[in-house]
mmCIF file of N, CA and C in Angstrom:
data_model
loop_
_atom_site.group_PDB
_atom_site.id
_atom_site.type_symbol
_atom_site.label_atom_id
_atom_site.label_comp_id
_atom_site.label_asym_id
_atom_site.label_seq_id
_atom_site.Cartn_x
_atom_site.Cartn_y
_atom_site.Cartn_z
ATOM 1 N N PHE A 1 27.980 -15.633 32.953
ATOM 2 C CA PHE A 1 27.765 -14.763 34.206
ATOM 3 C C PHE A 1 28.670 -15.452 35.175
ATOM 4 N N ASP A 2 29.278 -14.561 35.964
ATOM 5 C CA ASP A 2 30.128 -14.908 36.902
ATOM 6 C C ASP A 2 29.338 -15.434 38.267
ATOM 7 N N VAL A 3 28.193 -14.849 38.518
ATOM 8 C CA VAL A 3 27.381 -15.190 39.581
ATOM 9 C C VAL A 3 26.017 -15.241 39.150
ATOM 10 N N ILE A 4 25.305 -16.239 39.532
ATOM 11 C CA ILE A 4 23.759 -16.178 39.443
ATOM 12 C C ILE A 4 23.145 -16.602 40.578
ATOM 13 N N ILE A 5 22.065 -15.812 41.071
ATOM 14 C CA ILE A 5 21.532 -15.806 42.341
ATOM 15 C C ILE A 5 20.024 -16.322 41.821
ATOM 16 N N THR A 6 19.474 -17.332 42.437
ATOM 17 C CA THR A 6 18.143 -17.897 42.158
ATOM 18 C C THR A 6 17.167 -17.818 43.324
ATOM 19 N N ALA A 7 15.962 -18.032 43.293
ATOM 20 C CA ALA A 7 15.105 -18.059 44.382
ATOM 21 C C ALA A 7 15.392 -19.082 45.430
ATOM 22 N N ASP A 8 16.347 -20.138 45.201
ATOM 23 C CA ASP A 8 16.685 -21.001 46.164
ATOM 24 C C ASP A 8 17.823 -20.183 47.043
ATOM 25 N N ASP A 9 18.346 -19.360 46.576
ATOM 26 C CA ASP A 9 19.265 -18.622 47.450
ATOM 27 C C ASP A 9 18.866 -17.475 48.445
ATOM 28 N N ILE A 10 17.458 -17.233 48.005
ATOM 29 C CA ILE A 10 17.087 -16.019 48.914
ATOM 30 C C ILE A 10 16.296 -16.492 50.019
ATOM 31 N N ILE A 11 16.535 -15.717 51.035
ATOM 32 C CA ILE A 11 15.759 -16.099 52.429
ATOM 33 C C ILE A 11 14.912 -15.007 52.872
ATOM 34 N N ARG A 12 15.173 -13.729 52.391
ATOM 35 C CA ARG A 12 14.147 -12.715 52.657
ATOM 36 C C ARG A 12 13.949 -12.046 51.365
ATOM 37 N N ALA A 13 12.561 -11.917 51.041
ATOM 38 C CA ALA A 13 12.173 -11.392 49.877
ATOM 39 C C ALA A 13 12.245 -9.773 49.853
ATOM 40 N N LYS A 14 12.261 -9.230 48.637
ATOM 41 C CA LYS A 14 12.044 -7.738 48.320
ATOM 42 C C LYS A 14 10.844 -7.175 49.203
ATOM 43 N N PRO A 15 10.918 -6.119 49.947
ATOM 44 C CA PRO A 15 11.739 -4.894 49.626
ATOM 45 C C PRO A 15 13.019 -5.116 50.480
ATOM 46 N N ASP A 16 13.316 -6.311 51.155
ATOM 47 C CA ASP A 16 14.605 -6.505 51.965
ATOM 48 C C ASP A 16 15.637 -6.650 50.872
ATOM 49 N N PRO A 17 16.822 -5.892 51.235
ATOM 50 C CA PRO A 17 17.834 -5.874 49.932
ATOM 51 C C PRO A 17 18.767 -7.069 50.009
ATOM 52 N N TYR A 18 18.250 -8.102 50.594
ATOM 53 C CA TYR A 18 19.186 -9.417 50.756
ATOM 54 C C TYR A 18 19.575 -9.900 49.384
ATOM 55 N N CYS A 19 18.802 -9.989 48.493
ATOM 56 C CA CYS A 19 19.186 -10.434 47.007
ATOM 57 C C CYS A 19 20.288 -9.679 46.654
ATOM 58 N N PHE A 20 20.164 -8.490 46.609
ATOM 59 C CA PHE A 20 21.311 -7.518 45.806
ATOM 60 C C PHE A 20 22.581 -7.645 46.682
ATOM 61 N N LEU A 21 22.499 -7.593 48.086
ATOM 62 C CA LEU A 21 23.659 -7.685 49.015
ATOM 63 C C LEU A 21 24.372 -9.087 48.870
ATOM 64 N N LEU A 22 23.585 -10.113 48.647
ATOM 65 C CA LEU A 22 24.191 -11.470 48.387
ATOM 66 C C LEU A 22 24.844 -11.472 46.967
ATOM 67 N N ALA A 23 24.299 -10.916 46.034
ATOM 68 C CA ALA A 23 25.004 -10.615 44.755
ATOM 69 C C ALA A 23 26.366 -10.041 44.808
ATOM 70 N N ALA A 24 26.344 -8.854 45.648
ATOM 71 C CA ALA A 24 27.557 -8.189 45.761
ATOM 72 C C ALA A 24 28.705 -8.951 46.429
ATOM 73 N N ASP A 25 28.132 -9.552 47.513
ATOM 74 C CA ASP A 25 29.047 -10.539 48.273
ATOM 75 C C ASP A 25 29.698 -11.316 47.473
ATOM 76 N N ARG A 26 28.892 -12.231 46.624
ATOM 77 C CA ARG A 26 29.454 -13.432 45.719
ATOM 78 C C ARG A 26 30.250 -12.848 44.690
ATOM 79 N N LEU A 27 29.961 -11.560 44.275
ATOM 80 C CA LEU A 27 30.944 -10.882 43.394
ATOM 81 C C LEU A 27 32.135 -10.354 43.976
ATOM 82 N N LYS A 28 32.293 -10.319 45.312
ATOM 83 C CA LYS A 28 33.284 -9.646 46.029
ATOM 84 C C LYS A 28 33.399 -8.228 45.624
ATOM 85 N N SER A 29 32.068 -7.549 45.353
ATOM 86 C CA SER A 29 32.375 -6.286 45.041
ATOM 87 C C SER A 29 31.607 -5.244 46.166
ATOM 88 N N PRO A 30 32.258 -4.165 46.385
ATOM 89 C CA PRO A 30 31.510 -3.211 47.455
ATOM 90 C C PRO A 30 30.247 -2.612 46.685
ATOM 91 N N VAL A 31 29.115 -2.621 47.776
ATOM 92 C CA VAL A 31 27.903 -2.101 47.278
ATOM 93 C C VAL A 31 28.118 -0.843 46.473
ATOM 94 N N SER A 32 28.928 0.154 46.978
ATOM 95 C CA SER A 32 29.293 1.421 46.059
ATOM 96 C C SER A 32 29.474 1.151 44.782
ATOM 97 N N ASP A 33 30.019 0.003 44.242
ATOM 98 C CA ASP A 33 30.379 -0.267 42.827
ATOM 99 C C ASP A 33 29.273 -1.055 42.225
ATOM 100 N N CYS A 34 28.179 -1.139 42.868
ATOM 101 C CA CYS A 34 26.978 -1.935 42.154
ATOM 102 C C CYS A 34 25.975 -1.228 41.576
ATOM 103 N N CYS A 35 25.406 -1.625 40.586
ATOM 104 C CA CYS A 35 24.329 -0.959 39.761
ATOM 105 C C CYS A 35 23.184 -1.894 39.819
ATOM 106 N N VAL A 36 21.979 -1.528 40.187
ATOM 107 C CA VAL A 36 20.833 -2.348 39.867
ATOM 108 C C VAL A 36 19.894 -1.886 38.761
ATOM 109 N N PHE A 37 19.360 -2.773 37.984
ATOM 110 C CA PHE A 37 18.424 -2.423 37.076
ATOM 111 C C PHE A 37 17.112 -2.970 37.596
ATOM 112 N N GLU A 38 16.065 -2.221 37.873
ATOM 113 C CA GLU A 38 14.914 -2.871 38.508
ATOM 114 C C GLU A 38 13.583 -2.086 38.028
ATOM 115 N N ASP A 39 12.510 -2.763 37.752
ATOM 116 C CA ASP A 39 11.259 -2.216 37.435
ATOM 117 C C ASP A 39 10.206 -2.187 38.378
ATOM 118 N N SER A 40 10.333 -3.032 39.539
ATOM 119 C CA SER A 40 9.115 -3.123 40.456
ATOM 120 C C SER A 40 9.496 -2.208 41.608
ATOM 121 N N ILE A 41 8.380 -1.978 42.292
ATOM 122 C CA ILE A 41 8.424 -0.932 43.382
ATOM 123 C C ILE A 41 9.060 -1.568 44.490
ATOM 124 N N LEU A 42 8.859 -2.895 44.856
ATOM 125 C CA LEU A 42 9.596 -3.494 46.010
ATOM 126 C C LEU A 42 11.027 -3.599 45.610
ATOM 127 N N GLY A 43 11.277 -4.027 44.326
ATOM 128 C CA GLY A 43 12.669 -4.012 43.980
ATOM 129 C C GLY A 43 13.458 -2.693 44.191
ATOM 130 N N LEU A 44 12.854 -1.626 43.608
ATOM 131 C CA LEU A 44 13.533 -0.294 43.826
ATOM 132 C C LEU A 44 13.807 -0.188 45.184
ATOM 133 N N GLN A 45 12.732 -0.367 46.015
ATOM 134 C CA GLN A 45 13.050 -0.172 47.503
ATOM 135 C C GLN A 45 14.171 -1.018 48.106
ATOM 136 N N ALA A 46 14.223 -2.287 47.583
ATOM 137 C CA ALA A 46 15.303 -3.000 48.026
ATOM 138 C C ALA A 46 16.761 -2.527 47.577
ATOM 139 N N ALA A 47 16.811 -2.105 46.247
ATOM 140 C CA ALA A 47 18.063 -1.727 45.615
ATOM 141 C C ALA A 47 18.420 -0.453 46.477
ATOM 142 N N ARG A 48 17.455 0.560 46.744
ATOM 143 C CA ARG A 48 17.807 1.613 47.501
ATOM 144 C C ARG A 48 18.254 1.387 48.877
ATOM 145 N N SER A 49 17.639 0.481 49.483
ATOM 146 C CA SER A 49 18.128 0.002 50.939
ATOM 147 C C SER A 49 19.524 -0.513 50.885
ATOM 148 N N ALA A 50 19.914 -1.467 49.710
ATOM 149 C CA ALA A 50 21.155 -1.822 49.617
ATOM 150 C C ALA A 50 22.267 -0.823 49.472
ATOM 151 N N ASN A 51 21.860 0.450 49.129
ATOM 152 C CA ASN A 51 22.867 1.652 49.137
ATOM 153 C C ASN A 51 23.576 1.493 47.669
ATOM 154 N N MET A 52 22.855 0.899 46.588
ATOM 155 C CA MET A 52 23.491 0.653 45.267
ATOM 156 C C MET A 52 22.933 1.720 44.415
ATOM 157 N N PHE A 53 23.613 1.961 43.248
ATOM 158 C CA PHE A 53 23.077 3.093 42.194
ATOM 159 C C PHE A 53 22.081 2.378 41.618
ATOM 160 N N VAL A 54 20.733 2.919 41.359
ATOM 161 C CA VAL A 54 19.563 2.309 41.142
ATOM 162 C C VAL A 54 19.096 2.890 39.711
ATOM 163 N N ILE A 55 19.179 1.969 38.633
ATOM 164 C CA ILE A 55 18.498 2.524 37.357
ATOM 165 C C ILE A 55 17.024 1.893 37.410
ATOM 166 N N GLY A 56 16.097 2.696 37.350
ATOM 167 C CA GLY A 56 14.685 2.345 37.234
ATOM 168 C C GLY A 56 14.292 2.182 35.891
ATOM 169 N N LEU A 57 13.653 0.874 35.581
ATOM 170 C CA LEU A 57 13.068 0.702 34.185
ATOM 171 C C LEU A 57 11.519 0.987 34.309
ATOM 172 N N ALA A 58 11.224 2.039 33.465
ATOM 173 C CA ALA A 58 9.779 2.577 33.424
ATOM 174 C C ALA A 58 9.058 1.678 32.547
ATOM 175 N N THR A 59 8.979 0.335 32.828
ATOM 176 C CA THR A 59 8.217 -0.636 31.761
ATOM 177 C C THR A 59 6.973 -1.084 32.506
ATOM 178 N N THR A 60 6.960 -1.368 33.838
ATOM 179 C CA THR A 60 5.982 -1.941 34.629
ATOM 180 C C THR A 60 5.148 -0.737 35.235
ATOM 181 N N ASN A 61 5.901 0.200 35.712
ATOM 182 C CA ASN A 61 5.243 1.452 36.508
ATOM 183 C C ASN A 61 5.706 2.574 35.666
ATOM 184 N N PRO A 62 4.777 3.499 36.002
ATOM 185 C CA PRO A 62 4.991 5.165 35.271
ATOM 186 C C PRO A 62 6.342 5.663 35.550
ATOM 187 N N TYR A 63 6.777 6.217 34.673
ATOM 188 C CA TYR A 63 8.172 7.094 34.652
ATOM 189 C C TYR A 63 8.322 7.877 35.901
ATOM 190 N N ASP A 64 7.217 8.561 36.251
ATOM 191 C CA ASP A 64 7.214 9.586 37.395
ATOM 192 C C ASP A 64 7.336 8.859 38.723
ATOM 193 N N VAL A 65 6.786 7.644 38.867
ATOM 194 C CA VAL A 65 6.808 6.649 40.105
ATOM 195 C C VAL A 65 8.099 6.235 40.056
ATOM 196 N N VAL A 66 8.666 5.632 39.166
ATOM 197 C CA VAL A 66 9.982 4.961 39.096
ATOM 198 C C VAL A 66 11.025 5.941 39.324
ATOM 199 N N GLY A 67 10.876 7.103 38.792
ATOM 200 C CA GLY A 67 11.963 8.140 38.927
ATOM 201 C C GLY A 67 12.043 8.782 40.313
ATOM 202 N N GLY A 68 11.045 8.752 40.988
ATOM 203 C CA GLY A 68 11.208 9.111 42.460
ATOM 204 C C GLY A 68 11.844 8.227 43.276
ATOM 205 N N MET A 69 12.299 6.841 42.867
ATOM 206 C CA MET A 69 12.742 5.910 43.449
ATOM 207 C C MET A 69 14.330 5.499 42.895
ATOM 208 N N SER A 70 14.658 6.159 42.003
ATOM 209 C CA SER A 70 15.787 5.847 41.183
ATOM 210 C C SER A 70 16.812 6.938 41.166
ATOM 211 N N ASP A 71 18.134 6.578 40.949
ATOM 212 C CA ASP A 71 19.149 7.471 40.536
ATOM 213 C C ASP A 71 19.120 7.918 39.221
ATOM 214 N N MET A 72 18.415 7.159 38.204
ATOM 215 C CA MET A 72 18.330 7.223 36.841
ATOM 216 C C MET A 72 17.049 6.375 36.402
ATOM 217 N N VAL A 73 16.458 6.848 35.211
ATOM 218 C CA VAL A 73 15.327 6.051 34.725
ATOM 219 C C VAL A 73 15.570 5.848 33.152
ATOM 220 N N ILE A 74 15.294 4.680 32.884
ATOM 221 C CA ILE A 74 15.204 4.448 31.417
ATOM 222 C C ILE A 74 13.734 3.769 30.887
ATOM 223 N N ARG A 75 13.351 3.953 29.903
ATOM 224 C CA ARG A 75 12.168 3.388 29.524
ATOM 225 C C ARG A 75 12.088 2.044 29.159
ATOM 226 N N ASP A 76 13.287 1.534 28.577
ATOM 227 C CA ASP A 76 13.507 0.108 28.335
ATOM 228 C C ASP A 76 14.873 -0.145 27.757
ATOM 229 N N PHE A 77 15.336 -1.193 27.166
ATOM 230 C CA PHE A 77 16.447 -1.651 26.650
ATOM 231 C C PHE A 77 16.572 -1.541 25.225
ATOM 232 N N SER A 78 15.599 -1.012 24.750
ATOM 233 C CA SER A 78 15.514 -1.278 23.234
ATOM 234 C C SER A 78 16.524 -0.354 22.320
ATOM 235 N N TYR A 79 17.048 0.582 23.067
ATOM 236 C CA TYR A 79 18.111 1.428 22.293
ATOM 237 C C TYR A 79 19.546 0.913 22.442
ATOM 238 N N LEU A 80 19.751 -0.027 23.276
ATOM 239 C CA LEU A 80 21.197 -0.561 23.554
ATOM 240 C C LEU A 80 21.495 -1.453 22.350
ATOM 241 N N ARG A 81 22.816 -1.330 22.050
ATOM 242 C CA ARG A 81 23.500 -2.217 21.054
ATOM 243 C C ARG A 81 24.659 -2.932 21.754
ATOM 244 N N ILE A 82 24.489 -4.242 21.410
ATOM 245 C CA ILE A 82 25.592 -5.115 22.155
ATOM 246 C C ILE A 82 26.649 -5.240 21.076
ATOM 247 N N GLU A 83 27.877 -4.938 21.569
ATOM 248 C CA GLU A 83 28.895 -5.228 20.419
ATOM 249 C C GLU A 83 29.912 -6.240 21.020
ATOM 250 N N SER A 84 30.581 -7.099 20.361
ATOM 251 C CA SER A 84 31.615 -8.135 20.666
ATOM 252 C C SER A 84 32.951 -7.856 20.357
#
């Protein structure tokens, strides 16, 4: 990873978008180019507040709840295949 954000870096907790904005800043990436994968309600709220593209994970909360807070919803990562 080029950037790792840990709890030691965070001064405001979700639903404040600070963690996502800090990551974008450290990556030197505009928020419009960022995508957040999130499964928690507070995390979805934070990602939306950061004005980033939000992919909700319907792993912790129901699909219909996550869907109302996301640009896209996936049930999990089980279908993804990593190629090198």
